[in-house]
Coordinates of C-alpha atoms in Angstrom, one line a residue:
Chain A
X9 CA 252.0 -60.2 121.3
X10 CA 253.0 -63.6 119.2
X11 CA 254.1 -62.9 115.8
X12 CA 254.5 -64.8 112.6
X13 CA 258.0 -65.9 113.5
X14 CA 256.6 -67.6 116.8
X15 CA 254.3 -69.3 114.3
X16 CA 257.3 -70.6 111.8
X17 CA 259.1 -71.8 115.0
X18 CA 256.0 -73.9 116.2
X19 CA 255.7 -74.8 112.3
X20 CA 259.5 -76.2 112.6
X21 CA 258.5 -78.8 115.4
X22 CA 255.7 -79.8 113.6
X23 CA 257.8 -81.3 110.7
X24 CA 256.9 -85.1 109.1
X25 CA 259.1 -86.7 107.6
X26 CA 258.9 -87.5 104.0
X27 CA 261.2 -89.2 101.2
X28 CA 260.6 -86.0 99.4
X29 CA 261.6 -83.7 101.2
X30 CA 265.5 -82.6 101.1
X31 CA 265.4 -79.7 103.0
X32 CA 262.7 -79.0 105.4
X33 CA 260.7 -75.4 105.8
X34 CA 262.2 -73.0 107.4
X35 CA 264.1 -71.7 104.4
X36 CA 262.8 -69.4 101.3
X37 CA 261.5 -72.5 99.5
X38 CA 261.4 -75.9 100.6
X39 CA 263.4 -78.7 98.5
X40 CA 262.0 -81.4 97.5
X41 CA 263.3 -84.5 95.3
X42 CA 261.2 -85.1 92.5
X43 CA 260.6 -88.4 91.4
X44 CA 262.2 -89.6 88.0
X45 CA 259.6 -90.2 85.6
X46 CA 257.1 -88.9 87.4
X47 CA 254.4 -86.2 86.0
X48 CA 254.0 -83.4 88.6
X49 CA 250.3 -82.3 88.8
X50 CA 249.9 -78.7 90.6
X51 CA 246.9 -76.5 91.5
X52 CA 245.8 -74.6 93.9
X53 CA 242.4 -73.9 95.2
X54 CA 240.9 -71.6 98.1
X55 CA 238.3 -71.2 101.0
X56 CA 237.3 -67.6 102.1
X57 CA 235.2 -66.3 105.0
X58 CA 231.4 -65.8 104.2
X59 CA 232.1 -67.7 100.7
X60 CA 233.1 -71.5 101.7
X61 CA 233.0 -71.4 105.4
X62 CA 231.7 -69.1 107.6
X63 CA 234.2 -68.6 110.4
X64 CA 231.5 -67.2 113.2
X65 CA 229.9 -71.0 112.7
X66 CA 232.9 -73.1 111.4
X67 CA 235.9 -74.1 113.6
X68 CA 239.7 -73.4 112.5
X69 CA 240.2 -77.4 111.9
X70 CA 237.9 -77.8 110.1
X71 CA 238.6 -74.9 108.1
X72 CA 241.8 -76.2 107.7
X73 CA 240.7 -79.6 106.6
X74 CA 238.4 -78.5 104.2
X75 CA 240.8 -76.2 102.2
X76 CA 242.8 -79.2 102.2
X77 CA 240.3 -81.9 101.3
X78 CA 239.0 -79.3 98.0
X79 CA 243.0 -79.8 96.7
X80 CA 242.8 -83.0 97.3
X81 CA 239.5 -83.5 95.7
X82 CA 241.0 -81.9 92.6
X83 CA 244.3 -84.8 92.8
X84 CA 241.4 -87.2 92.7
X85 CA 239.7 -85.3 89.7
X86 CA 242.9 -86.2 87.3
X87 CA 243.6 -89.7 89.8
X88 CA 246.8 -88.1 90.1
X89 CA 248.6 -89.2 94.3
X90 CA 248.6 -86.3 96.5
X91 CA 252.6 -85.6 97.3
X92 CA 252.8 -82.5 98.9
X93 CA 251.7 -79.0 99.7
X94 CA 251.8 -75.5 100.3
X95 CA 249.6 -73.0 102.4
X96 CA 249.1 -68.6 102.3
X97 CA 246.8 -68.2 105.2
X98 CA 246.0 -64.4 105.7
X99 CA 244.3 -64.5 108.8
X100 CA 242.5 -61.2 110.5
X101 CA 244.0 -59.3 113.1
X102 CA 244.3 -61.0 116.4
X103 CA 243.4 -64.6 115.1
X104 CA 246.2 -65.2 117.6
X105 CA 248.9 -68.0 117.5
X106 CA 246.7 -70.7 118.6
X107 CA 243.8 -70.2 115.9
X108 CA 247.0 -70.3 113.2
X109 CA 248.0 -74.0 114.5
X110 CA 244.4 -75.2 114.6
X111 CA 243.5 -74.1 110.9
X112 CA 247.3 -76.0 110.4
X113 CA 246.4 -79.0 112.5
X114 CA 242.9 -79.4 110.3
X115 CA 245.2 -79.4 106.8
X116 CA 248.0 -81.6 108.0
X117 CA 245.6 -83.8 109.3
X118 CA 243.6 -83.8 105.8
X119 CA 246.5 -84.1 104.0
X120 CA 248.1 -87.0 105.9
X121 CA 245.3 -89.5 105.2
X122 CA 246.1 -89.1 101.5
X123 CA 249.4 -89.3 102.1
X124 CA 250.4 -85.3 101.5
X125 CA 252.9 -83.6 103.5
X126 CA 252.8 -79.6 104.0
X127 CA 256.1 -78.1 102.9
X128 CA 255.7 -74.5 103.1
X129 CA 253.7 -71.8 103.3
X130 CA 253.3 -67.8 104.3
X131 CA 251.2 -66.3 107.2
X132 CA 250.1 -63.0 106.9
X133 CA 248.0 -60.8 109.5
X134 CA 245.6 -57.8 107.8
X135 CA 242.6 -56.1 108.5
X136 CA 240.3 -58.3 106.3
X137 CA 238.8 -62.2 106.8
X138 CA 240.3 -65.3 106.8
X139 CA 241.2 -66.3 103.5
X140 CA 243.1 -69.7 103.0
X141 CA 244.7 -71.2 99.9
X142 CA 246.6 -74.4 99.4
X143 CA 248.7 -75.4 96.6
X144 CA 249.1 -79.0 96.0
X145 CA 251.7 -81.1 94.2
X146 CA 251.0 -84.8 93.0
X147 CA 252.4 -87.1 91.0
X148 CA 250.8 -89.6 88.3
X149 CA 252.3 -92.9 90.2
X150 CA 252.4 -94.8 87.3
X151 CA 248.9 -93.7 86.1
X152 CA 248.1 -91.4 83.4
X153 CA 246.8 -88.4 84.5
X154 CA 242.9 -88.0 83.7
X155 CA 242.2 -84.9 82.3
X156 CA 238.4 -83.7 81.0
X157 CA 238.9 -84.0 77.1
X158 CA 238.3 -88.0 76.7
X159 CA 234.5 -88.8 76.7
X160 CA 233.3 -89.5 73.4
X161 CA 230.1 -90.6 72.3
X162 CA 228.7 -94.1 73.9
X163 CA 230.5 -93.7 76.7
X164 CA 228.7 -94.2 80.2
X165 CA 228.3 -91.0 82.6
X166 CA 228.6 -91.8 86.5
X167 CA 228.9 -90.1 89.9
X168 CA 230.9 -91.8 92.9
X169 CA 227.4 -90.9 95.2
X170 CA 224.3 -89.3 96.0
X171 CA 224.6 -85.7 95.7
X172 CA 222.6 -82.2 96.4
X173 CA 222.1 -80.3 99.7
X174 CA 225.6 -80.2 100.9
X175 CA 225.1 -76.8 102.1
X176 CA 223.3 -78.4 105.3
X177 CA 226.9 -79.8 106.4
X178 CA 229.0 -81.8 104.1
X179 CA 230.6 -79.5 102.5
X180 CA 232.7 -79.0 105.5
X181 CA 232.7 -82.9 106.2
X182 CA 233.4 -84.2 102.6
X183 CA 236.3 -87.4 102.2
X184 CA 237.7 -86.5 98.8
X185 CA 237.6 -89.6 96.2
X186 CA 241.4 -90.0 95.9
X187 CA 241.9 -93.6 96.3
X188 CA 238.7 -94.7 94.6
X189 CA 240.0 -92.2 91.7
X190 CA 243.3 -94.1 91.6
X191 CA 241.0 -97.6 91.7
X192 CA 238.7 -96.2 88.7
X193 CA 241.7 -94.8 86.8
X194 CA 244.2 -97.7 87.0
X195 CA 240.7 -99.9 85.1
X196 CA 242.1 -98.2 81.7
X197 CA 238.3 -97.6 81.2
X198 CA 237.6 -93.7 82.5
X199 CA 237.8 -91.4 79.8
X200 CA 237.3 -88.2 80.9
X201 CA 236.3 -87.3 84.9
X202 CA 235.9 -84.2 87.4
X203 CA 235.3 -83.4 90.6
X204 CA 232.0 -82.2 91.9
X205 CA 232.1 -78.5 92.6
X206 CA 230.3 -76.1 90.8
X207 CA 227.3 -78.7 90.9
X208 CA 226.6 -81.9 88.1
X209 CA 224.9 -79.9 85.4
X210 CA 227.8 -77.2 85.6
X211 CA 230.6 -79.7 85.7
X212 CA 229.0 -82.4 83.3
X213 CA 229.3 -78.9 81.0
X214 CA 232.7 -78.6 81.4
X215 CA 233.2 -82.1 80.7
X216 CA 231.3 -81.9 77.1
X217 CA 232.5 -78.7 76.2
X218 CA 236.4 -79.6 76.1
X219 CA 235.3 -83.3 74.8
X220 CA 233.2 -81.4 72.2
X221 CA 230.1 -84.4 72.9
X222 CA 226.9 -83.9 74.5
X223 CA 225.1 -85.8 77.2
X224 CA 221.9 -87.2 78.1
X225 CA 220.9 -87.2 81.8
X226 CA 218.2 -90.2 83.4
X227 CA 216.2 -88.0 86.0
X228 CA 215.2 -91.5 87.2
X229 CA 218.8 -92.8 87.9
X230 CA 220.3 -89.6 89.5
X231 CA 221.1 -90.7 93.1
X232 CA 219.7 -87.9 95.8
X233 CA 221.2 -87.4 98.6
X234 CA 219.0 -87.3 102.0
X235 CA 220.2 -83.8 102.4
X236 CA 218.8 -82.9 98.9
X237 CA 215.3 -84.1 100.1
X238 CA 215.7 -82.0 103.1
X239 CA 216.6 -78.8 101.9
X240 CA 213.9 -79.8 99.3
X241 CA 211.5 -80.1 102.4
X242 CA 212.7 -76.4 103.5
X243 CA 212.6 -74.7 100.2
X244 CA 210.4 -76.0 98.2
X245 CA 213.1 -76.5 95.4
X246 CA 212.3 -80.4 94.0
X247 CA 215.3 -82.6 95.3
X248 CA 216.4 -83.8 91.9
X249 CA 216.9 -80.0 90.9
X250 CA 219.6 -79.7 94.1
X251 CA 221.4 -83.3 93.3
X252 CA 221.9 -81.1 89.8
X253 CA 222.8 -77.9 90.8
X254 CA 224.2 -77.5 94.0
X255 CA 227.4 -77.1 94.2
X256 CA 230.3 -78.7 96.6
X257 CA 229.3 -82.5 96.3
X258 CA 233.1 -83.4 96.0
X259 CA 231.8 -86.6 94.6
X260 CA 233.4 -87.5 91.1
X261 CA 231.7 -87.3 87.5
X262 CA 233.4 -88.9 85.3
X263 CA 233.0 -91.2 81.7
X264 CA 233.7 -94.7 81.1
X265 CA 233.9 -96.9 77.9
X266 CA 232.9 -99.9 79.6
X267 CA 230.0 -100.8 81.9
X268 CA 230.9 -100.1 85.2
X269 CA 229.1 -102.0 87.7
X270 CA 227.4 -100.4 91.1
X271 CA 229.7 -102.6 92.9
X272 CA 233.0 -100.7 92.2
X273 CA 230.9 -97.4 94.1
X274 CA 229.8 -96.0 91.6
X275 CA 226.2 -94.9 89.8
X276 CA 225.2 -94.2 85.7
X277 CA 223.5 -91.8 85.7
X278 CA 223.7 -90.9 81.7
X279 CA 225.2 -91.1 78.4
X280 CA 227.8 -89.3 76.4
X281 CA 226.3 -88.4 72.8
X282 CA 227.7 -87.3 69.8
X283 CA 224.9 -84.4 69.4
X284 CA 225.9 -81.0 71.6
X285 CA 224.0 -79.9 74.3
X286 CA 223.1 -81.2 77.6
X287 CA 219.7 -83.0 77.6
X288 CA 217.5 -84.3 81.3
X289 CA 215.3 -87.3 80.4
X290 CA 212.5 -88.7 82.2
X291 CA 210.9 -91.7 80.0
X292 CA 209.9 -90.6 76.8
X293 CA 210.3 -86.6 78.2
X294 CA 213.2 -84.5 77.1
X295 CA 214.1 -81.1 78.2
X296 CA 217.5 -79.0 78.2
X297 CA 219.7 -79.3 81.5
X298 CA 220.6 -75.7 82.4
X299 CA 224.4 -75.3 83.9
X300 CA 222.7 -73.4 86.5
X301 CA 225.7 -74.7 89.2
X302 CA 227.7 -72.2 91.2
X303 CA 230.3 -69.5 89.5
X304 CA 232.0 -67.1 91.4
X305 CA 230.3 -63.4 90.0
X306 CA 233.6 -61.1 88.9
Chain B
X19 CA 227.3 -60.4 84.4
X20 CA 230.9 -61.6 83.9
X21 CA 231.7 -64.4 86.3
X22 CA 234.9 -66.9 87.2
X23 CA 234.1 -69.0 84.2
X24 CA 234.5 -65.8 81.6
X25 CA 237.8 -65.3 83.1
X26 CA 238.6 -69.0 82.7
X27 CA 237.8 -69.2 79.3
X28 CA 240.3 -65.5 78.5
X29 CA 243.0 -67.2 80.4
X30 CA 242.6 -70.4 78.0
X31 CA 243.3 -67.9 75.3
X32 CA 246.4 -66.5 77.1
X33 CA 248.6 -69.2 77.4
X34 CA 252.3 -69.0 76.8
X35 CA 254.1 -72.2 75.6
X36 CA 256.6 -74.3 77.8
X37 CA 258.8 -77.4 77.6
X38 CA 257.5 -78.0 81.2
X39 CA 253.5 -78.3 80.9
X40 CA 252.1 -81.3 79.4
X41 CA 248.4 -80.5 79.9
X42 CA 247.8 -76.9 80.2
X43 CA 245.5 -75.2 82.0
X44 CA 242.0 -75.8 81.9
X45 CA 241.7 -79.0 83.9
X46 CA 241.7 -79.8 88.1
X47 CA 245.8 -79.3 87.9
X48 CA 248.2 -78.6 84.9
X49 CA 250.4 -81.5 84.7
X50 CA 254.3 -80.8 84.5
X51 CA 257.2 -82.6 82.9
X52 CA 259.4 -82.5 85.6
X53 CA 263.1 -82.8 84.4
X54 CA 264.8 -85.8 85.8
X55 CA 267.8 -85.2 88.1
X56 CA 266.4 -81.0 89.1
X57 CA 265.5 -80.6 92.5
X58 CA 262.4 -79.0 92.6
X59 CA 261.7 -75.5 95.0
X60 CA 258.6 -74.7 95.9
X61 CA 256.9 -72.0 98.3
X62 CA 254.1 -69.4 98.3
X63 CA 253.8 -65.8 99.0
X64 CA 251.2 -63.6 99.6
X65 CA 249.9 -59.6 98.8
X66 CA 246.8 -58.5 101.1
X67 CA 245.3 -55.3 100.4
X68 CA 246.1 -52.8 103.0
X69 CA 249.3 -54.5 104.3
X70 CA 251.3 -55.2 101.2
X71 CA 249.7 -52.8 98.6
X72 CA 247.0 -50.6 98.6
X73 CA 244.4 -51.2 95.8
X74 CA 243.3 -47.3 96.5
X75 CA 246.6 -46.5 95.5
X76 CA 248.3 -49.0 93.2
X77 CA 246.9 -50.4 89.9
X78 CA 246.2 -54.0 89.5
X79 CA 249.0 -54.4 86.7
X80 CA 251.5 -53.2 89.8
X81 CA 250.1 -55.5 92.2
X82 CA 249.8 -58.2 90.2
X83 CA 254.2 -57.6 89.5
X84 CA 254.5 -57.2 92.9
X85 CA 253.4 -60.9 94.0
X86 CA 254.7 -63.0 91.2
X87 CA 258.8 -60.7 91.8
X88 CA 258.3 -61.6 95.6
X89 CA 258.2 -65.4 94.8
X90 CA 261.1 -64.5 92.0
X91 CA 262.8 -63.4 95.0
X92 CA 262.6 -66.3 97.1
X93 CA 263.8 -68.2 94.4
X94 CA 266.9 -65.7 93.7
X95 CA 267.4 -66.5 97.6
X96 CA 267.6 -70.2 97.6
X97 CA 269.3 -69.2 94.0
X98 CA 267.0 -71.3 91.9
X99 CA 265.7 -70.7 88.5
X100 CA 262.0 -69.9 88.3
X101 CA 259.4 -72.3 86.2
X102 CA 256.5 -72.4 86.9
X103 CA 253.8 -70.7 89.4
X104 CA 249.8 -71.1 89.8
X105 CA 247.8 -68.5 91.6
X106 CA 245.0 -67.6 94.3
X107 CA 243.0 -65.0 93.9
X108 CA 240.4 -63.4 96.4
X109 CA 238.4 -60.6 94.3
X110 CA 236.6 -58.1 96.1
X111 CA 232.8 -58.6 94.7
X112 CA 232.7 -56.4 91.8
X113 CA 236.0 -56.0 90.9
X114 CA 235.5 -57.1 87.3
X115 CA 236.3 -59.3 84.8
X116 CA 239.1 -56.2 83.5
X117 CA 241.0 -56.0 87.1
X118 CA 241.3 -59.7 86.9
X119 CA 242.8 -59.9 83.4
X120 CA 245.0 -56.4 84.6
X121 CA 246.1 -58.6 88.0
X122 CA 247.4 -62.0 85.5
X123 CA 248.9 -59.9 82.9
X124 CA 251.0 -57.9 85.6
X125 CA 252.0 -61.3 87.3
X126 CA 252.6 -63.1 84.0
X127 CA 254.8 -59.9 82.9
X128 CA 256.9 -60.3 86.0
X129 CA 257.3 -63.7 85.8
X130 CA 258.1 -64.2 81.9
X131 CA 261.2 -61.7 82.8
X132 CA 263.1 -64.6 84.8
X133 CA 261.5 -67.6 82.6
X134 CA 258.4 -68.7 84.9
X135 CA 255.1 -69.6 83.4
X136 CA 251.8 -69.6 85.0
X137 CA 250.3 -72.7 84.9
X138 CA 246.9 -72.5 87.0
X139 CA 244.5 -70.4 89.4
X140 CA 242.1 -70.2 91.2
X141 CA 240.1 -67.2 91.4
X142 CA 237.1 -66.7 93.5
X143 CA 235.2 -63.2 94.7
X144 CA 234.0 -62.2 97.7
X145 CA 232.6 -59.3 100.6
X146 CA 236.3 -58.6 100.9
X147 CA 239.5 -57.0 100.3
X148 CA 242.2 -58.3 97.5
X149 CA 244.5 -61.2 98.7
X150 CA 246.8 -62.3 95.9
X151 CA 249.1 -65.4 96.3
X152 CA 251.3 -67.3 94.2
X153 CA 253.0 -70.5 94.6
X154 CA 256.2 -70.7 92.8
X155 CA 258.1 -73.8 91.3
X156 CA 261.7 -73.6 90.6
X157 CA 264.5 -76.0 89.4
X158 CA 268.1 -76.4 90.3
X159 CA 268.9 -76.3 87.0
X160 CA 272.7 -77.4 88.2
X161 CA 273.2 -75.5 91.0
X162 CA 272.7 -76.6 94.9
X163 CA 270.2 -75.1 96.6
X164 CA 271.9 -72.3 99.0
X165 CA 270.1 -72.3 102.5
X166 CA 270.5 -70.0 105.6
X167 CA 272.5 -72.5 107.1
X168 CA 275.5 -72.3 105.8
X169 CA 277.8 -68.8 107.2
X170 CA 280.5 -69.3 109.0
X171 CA 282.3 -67.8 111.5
X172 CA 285.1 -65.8 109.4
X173 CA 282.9 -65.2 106.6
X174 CA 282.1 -61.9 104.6
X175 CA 278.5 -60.4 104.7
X176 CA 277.4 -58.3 102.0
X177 CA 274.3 -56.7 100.6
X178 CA 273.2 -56.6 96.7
X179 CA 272.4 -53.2 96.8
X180 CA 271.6 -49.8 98.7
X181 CA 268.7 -50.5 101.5
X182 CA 265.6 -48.7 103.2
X183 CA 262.7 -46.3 102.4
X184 CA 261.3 -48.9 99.9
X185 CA 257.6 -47.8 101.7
X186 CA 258.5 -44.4 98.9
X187 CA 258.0 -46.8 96.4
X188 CA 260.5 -49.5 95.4
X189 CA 258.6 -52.3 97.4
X190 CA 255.7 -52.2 94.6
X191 CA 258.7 -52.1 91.7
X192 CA 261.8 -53.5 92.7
X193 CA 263.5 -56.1 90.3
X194 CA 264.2 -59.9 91.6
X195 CA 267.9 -60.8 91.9
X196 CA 267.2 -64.0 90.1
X197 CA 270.2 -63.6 87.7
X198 CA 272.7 -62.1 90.1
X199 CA 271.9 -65.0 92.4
X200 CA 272.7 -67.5 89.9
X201 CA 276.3 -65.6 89.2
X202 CA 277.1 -65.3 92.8
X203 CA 276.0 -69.1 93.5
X204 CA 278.1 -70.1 90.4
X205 CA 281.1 -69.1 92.0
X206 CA 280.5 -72.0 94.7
X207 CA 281.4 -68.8 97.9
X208 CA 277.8 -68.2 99.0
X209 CA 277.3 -70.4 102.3
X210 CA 274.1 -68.6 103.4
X211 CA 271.9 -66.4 101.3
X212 CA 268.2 -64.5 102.1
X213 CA 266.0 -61.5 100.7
X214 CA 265.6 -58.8 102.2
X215 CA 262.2 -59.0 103.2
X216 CA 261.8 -58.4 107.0
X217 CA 264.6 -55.7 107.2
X218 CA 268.4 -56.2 107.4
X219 CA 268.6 -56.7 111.2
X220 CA 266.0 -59.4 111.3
X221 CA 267.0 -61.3 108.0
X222 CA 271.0 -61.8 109.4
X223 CA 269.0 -62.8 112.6
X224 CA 266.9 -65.6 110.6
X225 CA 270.9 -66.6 108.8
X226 CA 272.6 -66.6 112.0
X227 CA 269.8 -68.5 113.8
X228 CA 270.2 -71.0 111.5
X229 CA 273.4 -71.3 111.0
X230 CA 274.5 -71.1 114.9
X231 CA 276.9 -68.0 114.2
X232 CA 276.9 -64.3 115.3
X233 CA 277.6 -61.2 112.9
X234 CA 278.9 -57.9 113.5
X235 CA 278.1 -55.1 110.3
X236 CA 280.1 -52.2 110.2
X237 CA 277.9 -49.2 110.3
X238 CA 279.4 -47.1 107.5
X239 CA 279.6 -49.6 105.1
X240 CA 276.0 -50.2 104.6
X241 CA 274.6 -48.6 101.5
X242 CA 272.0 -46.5 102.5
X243 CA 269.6 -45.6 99.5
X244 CA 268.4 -42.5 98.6
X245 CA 264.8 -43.3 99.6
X246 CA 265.9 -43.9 103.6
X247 CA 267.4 -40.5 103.5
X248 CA 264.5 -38.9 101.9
X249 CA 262.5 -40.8 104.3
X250 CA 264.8 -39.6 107.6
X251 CA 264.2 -36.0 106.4
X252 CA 260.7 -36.6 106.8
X253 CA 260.6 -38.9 110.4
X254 CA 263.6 -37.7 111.9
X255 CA 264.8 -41.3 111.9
X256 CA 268.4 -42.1 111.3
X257 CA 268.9 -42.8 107.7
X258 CA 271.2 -46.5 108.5
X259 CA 268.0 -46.6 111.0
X260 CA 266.2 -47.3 108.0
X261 CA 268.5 -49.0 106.3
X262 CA 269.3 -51.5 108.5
X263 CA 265.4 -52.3 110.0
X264 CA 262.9 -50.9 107.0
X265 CA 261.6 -54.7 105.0
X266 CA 260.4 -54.7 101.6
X267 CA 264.2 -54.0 99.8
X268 CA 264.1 -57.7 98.0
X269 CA 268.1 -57.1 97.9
X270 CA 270.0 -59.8 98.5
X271 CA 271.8 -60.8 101.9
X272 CA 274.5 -63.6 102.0
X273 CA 277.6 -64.4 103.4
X274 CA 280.5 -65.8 101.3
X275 CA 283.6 -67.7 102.0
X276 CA 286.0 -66.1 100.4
X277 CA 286.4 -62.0 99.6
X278 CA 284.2 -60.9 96.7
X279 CA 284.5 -57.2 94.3
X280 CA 282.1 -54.3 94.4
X281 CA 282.5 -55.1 90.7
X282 CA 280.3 -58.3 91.2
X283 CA 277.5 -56.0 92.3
X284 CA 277.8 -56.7 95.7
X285 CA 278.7 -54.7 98.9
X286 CA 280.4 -56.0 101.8
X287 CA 278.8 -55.1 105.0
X288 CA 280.2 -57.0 107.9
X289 CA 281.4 -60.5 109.1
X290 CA 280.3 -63.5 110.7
X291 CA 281.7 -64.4 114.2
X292 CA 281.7 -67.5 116.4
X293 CA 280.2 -65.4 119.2
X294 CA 276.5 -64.8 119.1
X295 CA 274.4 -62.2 118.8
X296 CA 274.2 -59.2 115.9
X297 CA 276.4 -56.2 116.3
X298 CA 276.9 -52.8 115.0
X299 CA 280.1 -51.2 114.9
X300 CA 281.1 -47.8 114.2
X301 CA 284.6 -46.8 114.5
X302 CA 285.9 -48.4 118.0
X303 CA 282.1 -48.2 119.4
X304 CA 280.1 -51.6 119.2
X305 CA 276.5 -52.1 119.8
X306 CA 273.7 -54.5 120.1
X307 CA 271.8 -54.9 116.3
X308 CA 268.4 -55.3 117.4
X309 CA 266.0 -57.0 115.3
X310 CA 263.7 -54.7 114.5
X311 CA 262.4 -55.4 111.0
X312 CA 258.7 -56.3 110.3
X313 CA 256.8 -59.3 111.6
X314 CA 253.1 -60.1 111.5
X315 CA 251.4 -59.7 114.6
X316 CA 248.9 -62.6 115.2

């Protein structure tokens, strides 16, 4: 039976080279050379079976890509450059060898069209589901990192697309925002931005809470994606209600001081306000926007 | 109910204060000072729940220790200093908001000892068992990196401290050699260095591998600890049996170039040779080592 070490061997001739790298895998730690002047962003972010993917439906690559492309969804959040990264893969019992390089092929292929290289990781075999985590490294490239604490009150609220019902398929499928991130970023006009995961009204929370603002919300400006209409169609939840709530859009939120125009990708959808609380509009109608996005129960 | 976001908002309250992090935790990625000129290490290790602890059994303070020392010990392998780690965590549904805080305060325990703060997460819950990883960062902080390629034909091999029967206990509480491997790579005499993790035979397999070199360990020097005899009374094994193929002792293995003192804590075991292949001598009789430490199936 193929073990993890036949695995690390295969993982040795898979190997990239990178400017970063000093001394390849295959050690206790990889060694990397670290930029001078360079911020290092880190964070690490997970898929598990029956939570983000469900492996009976879902093949290993794009398993793989997608635990990849949610790291590098966050490096766009903060429009930091995706450098490099780390995987733990605990994979059930008798995945066998060649499920382990597909759910690697997916990341690596991710990773490589943001230009992140994977530098490490640990395999482990137990008697539970696939669970897969990534850690990725980037670094601010000459542009400040963008964290959530900047929007303050005037400032336009926008999303990089239409967004709901991403349970019907994108959120397997998703391109993470990185180089539009950098685009927006390197402006000197975003204030405070996000990534789309727990759902707008969730994340737009997030955003006010650590800028201490509020926000108003046009229900009219919001853009819906198709598969928010559909799964509206199916459930009989209105469409608008899903581009709010549903989670895993992996487009950006984020605040600017200027007006940004529909032509650099991106949609208002609101604006920041001095006043707390989180408020829908539709005309001269005004109700409270519920963070009703996803959390993890504990 | 509690949920992820409760456990976000405790950890907010729980950090510790480092020269490294610019932006703490609480955004897409904590951004890092990186000190110019420090290589950076980095690599990720893993607990699962029925492999590496068992939650039945062990409390979460202990399993949370237990992850964050195995990454210590990597880093005491490559002989790094610890600085930083960020964390992946798979809750089984219901665990509670407590176990979490019980799981972080362990790891952050374990890491404070040898300097290393966490810096981010990612927790999520789900219809399965407890998989725990972290990703550590650590810095050169003057000293080269030492690899497993290094030994030497000629070369000592020796052990940090008694091995085998760590399954009694010692694998959930043992203490990372971070310190001593700083001493010993001070002296600029490592050439190769490794944790015990696998078991004695197959970690001098992954040195010699990699260095191109054989070994042959002399049978009655290796310390055999008190937990491998206990063990052997119980299994009938041969306590050096146990010794030389049981994982989990996080000791150090290395080889060094000149001939160091028991008074450095350290315990010479054998010798590197030009020839091939791992052997085990006793007196005038020589046999094959056979690597028969732990691996993964797949």
């Amino acid at each position: 039976m193929p073990g993890e070490f036949d695995f690390i061997e295969w993982l040795c001739t898979q190997h990239r080279a990178s400017d970063l790298v000093a001394v390849p895998q295959g050690d206790d730690l990889a060694v990397l050379n670290w930029p001078a002047g360079e911020l290092l962003l880190v964070g690490v972010d997970q898929v598990l079976d029956g939570v983000h993917f469900d492996a009976k439906i879902h093949d290993a690559q794009s398993i793989g890509r997608k635990v990849m492309n949610r790291n590098l969804s966050d490096c766009a959040a903060v429009a930091c450059l995706p450098a490099a990264a780390v995987v733990a893969a605990a994979l059930p019992l008798g995945a066998g060898l060649d499920y382990a390089k597909e759910l690697y092929l997916g990341m690596r292929e991710a990773g490589e069209k943001c230009g992140c290289v994977i530098v490490g990781g640990d395999t482990g075999s137990w008697p539970g589901k696939l669970a897969l985590s990534v850690t990725i490294l980037g670094r601010s490239g000459g542009v400040g990192p963008i964290t959530r604490k900047g929007a303050r009150a005037g400032d336009g609220i926008y999303v990089t697309g239409p967004l709901g019902g991403s349970i019907l398929g994108r959120h397997m499928t998703f391109e993470p925002r990185v180089q539009l991130a950098r685009t927006l970023a390197q402006t000197g006009q975003i204030t405070a931005m996000i990534d789309l995961s727990d759902g707008l009204s969730r994340d737009l929370g997030h955003i006010c809470r650590q800028s201490g603002v509020g926000a108003v919300i046009d229900a009219e400006k919001v853009p819906i994606h198709a598969d928010a209409k559909a799964l509206s169609l199916r459930d009989g939840r209105d469409a608008l209600n899903h581009a709010l709530s549903d989670g895993e859009d992996y487009e950006l939120l984020f605040t600017a001081s200027d007006e940004l125009s529909n032509a650099q990708g991106v949609v208002r959808v609101g604006t920041i306000t001095q006043e707390s609380g989180i408020w829908l509009t539709r005309g001269a109608e005004r109700k409270r926007l519920e963070a009703v996005g996803w959390q993890h129960a504990m």
